[in-house]
XYZ file of N, CA and C in Angstrom:
567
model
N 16.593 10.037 31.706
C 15.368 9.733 32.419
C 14.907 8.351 31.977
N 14.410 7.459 33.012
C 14.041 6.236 32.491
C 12.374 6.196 32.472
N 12.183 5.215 31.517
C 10.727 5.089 31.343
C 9.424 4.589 32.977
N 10.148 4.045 33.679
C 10.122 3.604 34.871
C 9.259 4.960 35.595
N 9.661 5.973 35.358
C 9.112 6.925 36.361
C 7.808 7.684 35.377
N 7.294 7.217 34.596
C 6.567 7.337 34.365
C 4.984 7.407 34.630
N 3.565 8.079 34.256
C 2.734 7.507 35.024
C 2.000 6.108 35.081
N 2.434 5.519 33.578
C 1.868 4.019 32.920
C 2.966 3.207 33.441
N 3.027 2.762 34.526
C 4.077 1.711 35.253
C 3.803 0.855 35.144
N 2.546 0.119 35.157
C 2.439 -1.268 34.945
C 2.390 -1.742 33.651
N 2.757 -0.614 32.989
C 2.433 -1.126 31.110
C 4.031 -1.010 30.512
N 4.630 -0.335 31.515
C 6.364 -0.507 31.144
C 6.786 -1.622 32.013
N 6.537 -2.247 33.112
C 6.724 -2.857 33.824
C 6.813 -4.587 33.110
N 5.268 -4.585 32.467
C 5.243 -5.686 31.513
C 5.545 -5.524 30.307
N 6.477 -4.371 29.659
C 6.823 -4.422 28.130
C 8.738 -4.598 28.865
N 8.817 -4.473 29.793
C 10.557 -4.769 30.271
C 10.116 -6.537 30.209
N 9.278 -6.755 31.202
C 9.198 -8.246 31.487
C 9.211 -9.149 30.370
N 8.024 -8.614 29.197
C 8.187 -9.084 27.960
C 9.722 -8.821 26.963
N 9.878 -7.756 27.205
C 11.647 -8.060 26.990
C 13.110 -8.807 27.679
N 12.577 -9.145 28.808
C 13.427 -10.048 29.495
C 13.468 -11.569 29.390
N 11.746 -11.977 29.550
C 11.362 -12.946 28.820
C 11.578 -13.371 27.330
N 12.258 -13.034 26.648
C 12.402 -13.020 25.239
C 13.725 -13.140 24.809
N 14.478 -12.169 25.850
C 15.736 -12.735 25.818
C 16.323 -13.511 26.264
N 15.857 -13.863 27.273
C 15.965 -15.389 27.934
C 16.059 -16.518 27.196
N 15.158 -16.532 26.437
C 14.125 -17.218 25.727
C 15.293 -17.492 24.345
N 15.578 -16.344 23.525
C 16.593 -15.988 22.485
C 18.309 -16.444 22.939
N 18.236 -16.549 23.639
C 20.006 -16.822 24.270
C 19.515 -18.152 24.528
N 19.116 -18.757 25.229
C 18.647 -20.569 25.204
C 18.794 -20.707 23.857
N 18.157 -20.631 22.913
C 17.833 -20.937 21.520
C 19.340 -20.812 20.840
N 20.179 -19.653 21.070
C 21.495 -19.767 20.803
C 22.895 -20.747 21.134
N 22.479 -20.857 22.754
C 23.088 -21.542 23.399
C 23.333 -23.129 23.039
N 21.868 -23.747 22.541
C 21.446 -24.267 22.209
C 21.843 -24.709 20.859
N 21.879 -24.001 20.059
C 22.349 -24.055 18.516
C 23.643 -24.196 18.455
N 24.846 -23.208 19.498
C 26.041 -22.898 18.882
C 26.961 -23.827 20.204
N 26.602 -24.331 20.983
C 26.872 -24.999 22.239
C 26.558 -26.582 22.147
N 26.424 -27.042 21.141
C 25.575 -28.870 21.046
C 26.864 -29.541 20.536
N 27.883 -30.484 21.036
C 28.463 -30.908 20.153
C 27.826 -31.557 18.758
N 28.772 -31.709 17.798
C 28.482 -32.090 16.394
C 29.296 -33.521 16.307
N 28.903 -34.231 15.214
C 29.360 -35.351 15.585
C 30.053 -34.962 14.034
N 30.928 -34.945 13.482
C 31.255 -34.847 12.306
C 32.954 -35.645 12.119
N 33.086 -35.715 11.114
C 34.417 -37.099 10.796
C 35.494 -35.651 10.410
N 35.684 -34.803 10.177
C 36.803 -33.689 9.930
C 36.482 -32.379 10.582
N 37.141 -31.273 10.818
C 36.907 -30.230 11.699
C 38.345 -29.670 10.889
N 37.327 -27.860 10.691
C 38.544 -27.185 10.015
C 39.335 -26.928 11.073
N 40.193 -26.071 10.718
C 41.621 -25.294 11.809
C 40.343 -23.943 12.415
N 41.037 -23.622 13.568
C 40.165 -22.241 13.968
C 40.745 -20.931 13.541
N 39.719 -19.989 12.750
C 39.940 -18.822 11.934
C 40.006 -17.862 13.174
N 41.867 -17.245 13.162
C 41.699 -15.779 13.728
C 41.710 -15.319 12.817
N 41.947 -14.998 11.949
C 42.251 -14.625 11.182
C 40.916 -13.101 10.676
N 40.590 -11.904 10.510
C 39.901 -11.551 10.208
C 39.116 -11.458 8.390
N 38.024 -11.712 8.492
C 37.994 -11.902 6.753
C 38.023 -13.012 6.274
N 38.638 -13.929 6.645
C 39.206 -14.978 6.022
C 38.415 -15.769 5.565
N 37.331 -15.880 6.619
C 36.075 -16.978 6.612
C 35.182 -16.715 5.345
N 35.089 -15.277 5.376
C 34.208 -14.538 4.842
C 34.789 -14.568 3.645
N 36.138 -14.592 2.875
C 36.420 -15.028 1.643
C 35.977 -16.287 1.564
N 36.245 -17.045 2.343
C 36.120 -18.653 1.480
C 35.005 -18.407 1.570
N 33.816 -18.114 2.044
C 32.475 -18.688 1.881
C 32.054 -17.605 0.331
N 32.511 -16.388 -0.033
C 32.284 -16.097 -0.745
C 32.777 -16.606 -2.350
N 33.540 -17.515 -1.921
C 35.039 -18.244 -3.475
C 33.305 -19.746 -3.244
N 32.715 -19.512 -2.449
C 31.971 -20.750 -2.730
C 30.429 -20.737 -3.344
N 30.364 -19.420 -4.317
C 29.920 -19.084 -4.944
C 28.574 -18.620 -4.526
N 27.768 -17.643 -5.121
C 26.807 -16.543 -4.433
C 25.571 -16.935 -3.524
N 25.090 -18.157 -4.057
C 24.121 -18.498 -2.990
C 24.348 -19.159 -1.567
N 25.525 -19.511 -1.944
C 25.900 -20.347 -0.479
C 26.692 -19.497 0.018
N 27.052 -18.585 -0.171
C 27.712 -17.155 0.605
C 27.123 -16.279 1.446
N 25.615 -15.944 0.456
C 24.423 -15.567 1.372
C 23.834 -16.097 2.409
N 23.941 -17.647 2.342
C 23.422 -18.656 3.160
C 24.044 -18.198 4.176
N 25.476 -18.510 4.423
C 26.380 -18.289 5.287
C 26.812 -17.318 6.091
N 26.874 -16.547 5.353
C 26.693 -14.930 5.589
C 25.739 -14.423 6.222
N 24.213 -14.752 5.825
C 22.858 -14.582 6.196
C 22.906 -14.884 7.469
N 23.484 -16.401 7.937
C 23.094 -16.963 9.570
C 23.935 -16.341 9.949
N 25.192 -16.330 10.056
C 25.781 -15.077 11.074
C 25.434 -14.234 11.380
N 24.915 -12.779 10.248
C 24.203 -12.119 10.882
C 23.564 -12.073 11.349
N 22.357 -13.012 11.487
C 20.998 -13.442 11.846
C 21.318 -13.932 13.269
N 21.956 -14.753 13.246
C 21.687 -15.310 15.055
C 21.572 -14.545 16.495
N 22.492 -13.193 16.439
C 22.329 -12.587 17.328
C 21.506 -11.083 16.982
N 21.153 -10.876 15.681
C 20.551 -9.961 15.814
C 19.236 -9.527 16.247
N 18.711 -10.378 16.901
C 17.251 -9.942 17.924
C 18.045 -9.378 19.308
N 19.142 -9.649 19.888
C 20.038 -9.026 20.698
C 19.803 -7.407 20.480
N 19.496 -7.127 19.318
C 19.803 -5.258 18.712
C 18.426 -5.109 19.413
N 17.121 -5.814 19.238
C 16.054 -5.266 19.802
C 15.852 -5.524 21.764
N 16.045 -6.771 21.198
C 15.670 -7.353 22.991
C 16.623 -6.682 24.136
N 18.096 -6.482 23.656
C 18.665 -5.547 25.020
C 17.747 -4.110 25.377
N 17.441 -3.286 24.456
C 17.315 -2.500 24.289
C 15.522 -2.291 24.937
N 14.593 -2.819 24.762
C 13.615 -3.231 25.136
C 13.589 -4.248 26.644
N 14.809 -5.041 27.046
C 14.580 -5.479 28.377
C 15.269 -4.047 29.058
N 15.772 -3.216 28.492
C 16.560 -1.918 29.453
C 15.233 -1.446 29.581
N 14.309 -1.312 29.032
C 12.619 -0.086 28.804
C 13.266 1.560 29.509
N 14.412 2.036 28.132
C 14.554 3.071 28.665
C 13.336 3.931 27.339
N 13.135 4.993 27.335
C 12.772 5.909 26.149
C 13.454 7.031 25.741
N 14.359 7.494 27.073
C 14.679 8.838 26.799
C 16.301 8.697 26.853
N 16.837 8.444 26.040
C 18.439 8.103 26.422
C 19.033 8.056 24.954
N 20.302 8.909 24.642
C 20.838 8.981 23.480
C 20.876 8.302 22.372
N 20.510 7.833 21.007
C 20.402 7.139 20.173
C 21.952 6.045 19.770
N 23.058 7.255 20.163
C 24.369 6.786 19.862
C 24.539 5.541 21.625
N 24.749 6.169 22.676
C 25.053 5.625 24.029
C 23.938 4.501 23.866
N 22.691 4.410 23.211
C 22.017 2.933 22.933
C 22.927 2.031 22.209
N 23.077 2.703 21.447
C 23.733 1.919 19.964
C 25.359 1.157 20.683
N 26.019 1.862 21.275
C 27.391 1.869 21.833
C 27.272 0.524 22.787
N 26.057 0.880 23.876
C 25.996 -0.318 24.963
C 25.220 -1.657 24.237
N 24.044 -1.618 23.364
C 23.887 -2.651 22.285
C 25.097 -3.415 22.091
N 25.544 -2.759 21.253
C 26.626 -3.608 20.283
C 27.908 -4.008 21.223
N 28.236 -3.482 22.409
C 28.721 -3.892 23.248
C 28.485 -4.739 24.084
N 27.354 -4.945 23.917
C 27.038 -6.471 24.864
C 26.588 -7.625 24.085
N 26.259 -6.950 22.486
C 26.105 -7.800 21.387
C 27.471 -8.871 21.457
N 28.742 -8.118 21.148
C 30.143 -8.393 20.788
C 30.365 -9.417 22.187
N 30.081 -8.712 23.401
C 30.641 -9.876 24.731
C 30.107 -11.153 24.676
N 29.045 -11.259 23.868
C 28.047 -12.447 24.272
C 28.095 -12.965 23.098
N 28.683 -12.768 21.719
C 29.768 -13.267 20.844
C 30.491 -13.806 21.091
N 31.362 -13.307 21.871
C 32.549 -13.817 22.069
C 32.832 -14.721 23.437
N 31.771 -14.259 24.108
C 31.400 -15.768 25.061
C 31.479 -16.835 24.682
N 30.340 -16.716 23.672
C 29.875 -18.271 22.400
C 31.033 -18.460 22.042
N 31.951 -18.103 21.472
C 33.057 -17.773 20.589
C 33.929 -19.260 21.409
N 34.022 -18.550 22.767
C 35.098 -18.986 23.920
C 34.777 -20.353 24.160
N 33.356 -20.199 24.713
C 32.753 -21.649 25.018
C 32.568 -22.621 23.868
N 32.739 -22.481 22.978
C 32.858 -23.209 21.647
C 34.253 -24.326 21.913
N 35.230 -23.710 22.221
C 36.354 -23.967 22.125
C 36.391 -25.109 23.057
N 35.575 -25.848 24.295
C 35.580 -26.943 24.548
C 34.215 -27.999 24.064
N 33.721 -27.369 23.003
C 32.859 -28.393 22.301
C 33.291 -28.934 21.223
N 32.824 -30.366 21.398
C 33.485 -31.033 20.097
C 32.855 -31.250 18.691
N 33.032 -30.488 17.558
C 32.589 -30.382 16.699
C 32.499 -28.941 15.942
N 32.638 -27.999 16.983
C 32.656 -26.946 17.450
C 33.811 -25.979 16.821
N 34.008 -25.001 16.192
C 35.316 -23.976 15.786
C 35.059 -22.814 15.752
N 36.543 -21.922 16.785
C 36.132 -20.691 16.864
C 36.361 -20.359 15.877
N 35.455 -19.065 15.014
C 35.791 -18.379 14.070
C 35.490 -16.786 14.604
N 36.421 -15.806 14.266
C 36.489 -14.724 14.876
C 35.597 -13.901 13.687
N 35.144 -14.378 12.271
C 34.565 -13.825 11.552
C 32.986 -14.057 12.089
N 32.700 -14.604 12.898
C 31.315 -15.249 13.519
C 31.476 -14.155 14.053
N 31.957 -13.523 15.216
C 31.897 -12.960 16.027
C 31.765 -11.243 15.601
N 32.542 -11.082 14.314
C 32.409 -9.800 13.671
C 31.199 -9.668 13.175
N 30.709 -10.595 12.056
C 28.850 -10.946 11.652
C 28.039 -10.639 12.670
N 28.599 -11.650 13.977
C 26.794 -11.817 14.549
C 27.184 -10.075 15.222
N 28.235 -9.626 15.566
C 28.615 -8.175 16.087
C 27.189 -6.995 14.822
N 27.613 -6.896 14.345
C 27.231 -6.294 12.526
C 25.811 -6.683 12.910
N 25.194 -7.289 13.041
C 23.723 -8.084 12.873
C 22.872 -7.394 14.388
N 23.684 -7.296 15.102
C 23.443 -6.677 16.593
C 23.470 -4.883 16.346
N 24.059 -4.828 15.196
C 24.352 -3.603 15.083
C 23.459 -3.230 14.042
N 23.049 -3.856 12.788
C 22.465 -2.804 12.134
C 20.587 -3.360 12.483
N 20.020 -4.757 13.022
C 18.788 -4.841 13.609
C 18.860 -3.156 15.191
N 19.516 -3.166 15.746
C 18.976 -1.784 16.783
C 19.408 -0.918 15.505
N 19.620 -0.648 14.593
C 19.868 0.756 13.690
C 18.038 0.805 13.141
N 18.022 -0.693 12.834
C 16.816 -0.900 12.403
C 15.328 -0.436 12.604
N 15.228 -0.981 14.094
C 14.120 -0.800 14.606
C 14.463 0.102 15.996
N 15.110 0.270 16.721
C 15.130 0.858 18.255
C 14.887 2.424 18.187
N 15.646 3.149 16.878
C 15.205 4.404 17.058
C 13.743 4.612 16.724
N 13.457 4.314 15.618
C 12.126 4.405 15.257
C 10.728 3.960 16.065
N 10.699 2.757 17.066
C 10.008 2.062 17.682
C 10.305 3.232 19.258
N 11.304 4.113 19.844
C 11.574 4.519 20.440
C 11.050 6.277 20.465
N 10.718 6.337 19.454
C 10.184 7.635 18.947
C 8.500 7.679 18.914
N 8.439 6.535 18.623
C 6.770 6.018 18.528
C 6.149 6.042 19.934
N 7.251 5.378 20.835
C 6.676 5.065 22.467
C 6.707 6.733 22.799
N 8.177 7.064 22.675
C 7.703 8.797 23.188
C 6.442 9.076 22.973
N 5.996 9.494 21.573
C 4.845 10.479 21.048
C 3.544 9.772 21.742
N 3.745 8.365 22.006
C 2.429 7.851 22.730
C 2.615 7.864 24.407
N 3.878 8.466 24.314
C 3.796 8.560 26.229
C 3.338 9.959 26.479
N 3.484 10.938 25.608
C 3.894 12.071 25.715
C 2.476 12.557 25.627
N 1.271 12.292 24.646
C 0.129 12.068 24.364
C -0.412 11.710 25.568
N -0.545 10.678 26.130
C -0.558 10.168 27.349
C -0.774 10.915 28.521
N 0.664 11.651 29.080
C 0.879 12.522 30.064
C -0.123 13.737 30.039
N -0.314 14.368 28.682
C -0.932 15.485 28.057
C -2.780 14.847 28.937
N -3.127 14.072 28.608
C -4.321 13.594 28.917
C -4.543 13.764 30.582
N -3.245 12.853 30.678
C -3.673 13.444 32.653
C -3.850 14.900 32.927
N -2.777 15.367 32.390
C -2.674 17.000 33.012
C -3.924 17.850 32.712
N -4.405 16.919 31.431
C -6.094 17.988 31.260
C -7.275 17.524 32.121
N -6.818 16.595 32.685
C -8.144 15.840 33.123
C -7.955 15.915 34.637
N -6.852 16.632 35.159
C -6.661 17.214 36.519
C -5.995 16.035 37.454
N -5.985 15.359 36.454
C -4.645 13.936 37.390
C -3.652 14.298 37.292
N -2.747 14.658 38.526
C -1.714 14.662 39.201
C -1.087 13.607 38.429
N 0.169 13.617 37.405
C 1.182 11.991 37.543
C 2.496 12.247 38.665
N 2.767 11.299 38.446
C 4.357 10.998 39.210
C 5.601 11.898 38.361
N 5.193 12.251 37.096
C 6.375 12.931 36.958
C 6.641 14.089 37.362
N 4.414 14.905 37.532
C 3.927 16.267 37.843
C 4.690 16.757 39.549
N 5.107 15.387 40.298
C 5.427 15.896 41.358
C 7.354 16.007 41.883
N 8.057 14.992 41.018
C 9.231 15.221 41.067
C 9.444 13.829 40.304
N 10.796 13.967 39.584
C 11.530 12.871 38.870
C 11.390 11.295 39.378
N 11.666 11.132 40.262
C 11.591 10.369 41.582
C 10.455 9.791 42.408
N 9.565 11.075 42.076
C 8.143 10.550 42.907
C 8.293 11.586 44.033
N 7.289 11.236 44.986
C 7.161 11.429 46.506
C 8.165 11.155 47.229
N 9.119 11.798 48.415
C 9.669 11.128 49.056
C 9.383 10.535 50.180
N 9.604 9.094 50.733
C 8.374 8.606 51.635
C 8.792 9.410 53.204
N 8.307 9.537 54.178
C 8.144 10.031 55.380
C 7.858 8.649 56.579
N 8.853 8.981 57.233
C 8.195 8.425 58.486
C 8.631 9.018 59.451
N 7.448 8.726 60.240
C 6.984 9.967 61.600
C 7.705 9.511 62.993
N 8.466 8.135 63.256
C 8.455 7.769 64.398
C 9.494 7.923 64.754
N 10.570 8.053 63.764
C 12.154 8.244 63.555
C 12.570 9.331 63.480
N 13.649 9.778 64.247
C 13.755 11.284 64.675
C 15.199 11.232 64.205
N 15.907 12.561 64.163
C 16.835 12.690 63.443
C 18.163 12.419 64.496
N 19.115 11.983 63.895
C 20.469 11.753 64.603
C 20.786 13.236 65.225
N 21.894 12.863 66.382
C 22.230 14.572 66.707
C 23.725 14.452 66.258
């Protein structure tokens, strides 16, 4: 069931918009960052390699590992909230969130990943793509169930209020709503 058919439509209506807007907003800012050529005098080889990256930055001793480590995860992980919040579902499996998250986390990784590959300055690393994956994955572990449980109990609260107060909602009459009618149109034979 989506949040959509709810009786507060214009208050999911603008918490999708505010999640669409944001991700918009968050992918520019990426695009932006990981898409600019660099002007630099050497350029490593490109890491398929899995891990690999992630050793050397760790042989380069603990604070600059974290550093490194830190922005990978970090860049795409508002992706874990903002997909999940521009969908404005509430009622939909915790795992099938988590699954389509991190699945569109990983594509849009590996977009960057791809499009890298004609910028100059630019190197694919497939350990980027596992990080910012991971970062997409444990920000929605983070916040989506919990923030998703919260909207229930305040929708649910909500609904409870109409039904005492003798307002009819949209869910009181079918999933869907009303089905509309028109009178002038007659049926095929």
């Amino acid at each position: 069931m989506d949040v959509r058919h709810s009786s507060d439509g214009p208050a999911v209506i603008r918490f999708r918009a505010a999640g669409v807007a944001l991700l918009l907003v968050h992918l520019l800012f990426v695009c932006w960052l990981t898409l600019r050529p660099l002007d630099v005098p050497w350029m490593t080889a490109a890491n398929f390699q899995p891990f690999a990256g992630i050793r050397a930055d760790l042989a380069l001793g603990p604070a600059e590992a974290a550093r490194r480590i830190g922005e990978a995860l970090l860049l795409l992980a508002p992706l874990g909230i903002l997909l999940p919040m521009a969908g404005g579902r509430l009622l939909v499996s915790p795992w099938a969130s988590l699954a389509r998250t991190v699945a569109a986390g990983a594509l849009i990784s590996m977009a960057i990943e791809l499009a890298q590959t004609g910028v100059p300055g630019q190197v694919v690393d497939v350990d980027s793509l596992l990080l910012n994956t991971a970062g997409v994955a444990v920000a929605h572990l983070l916040v989506v169930p919990l923030s998703r449980s919260r909207l229930r109990r305040g929708n649910r609260a909500g609904a409870g209020d109409l039904y005492r107060n003798g307002i009819r909602s949209v869910r009181a009459e079918s999933p869907q709503g009303s089905a509309p009618t028109i009178t002038r149109v007659g049926i095929a034979p």
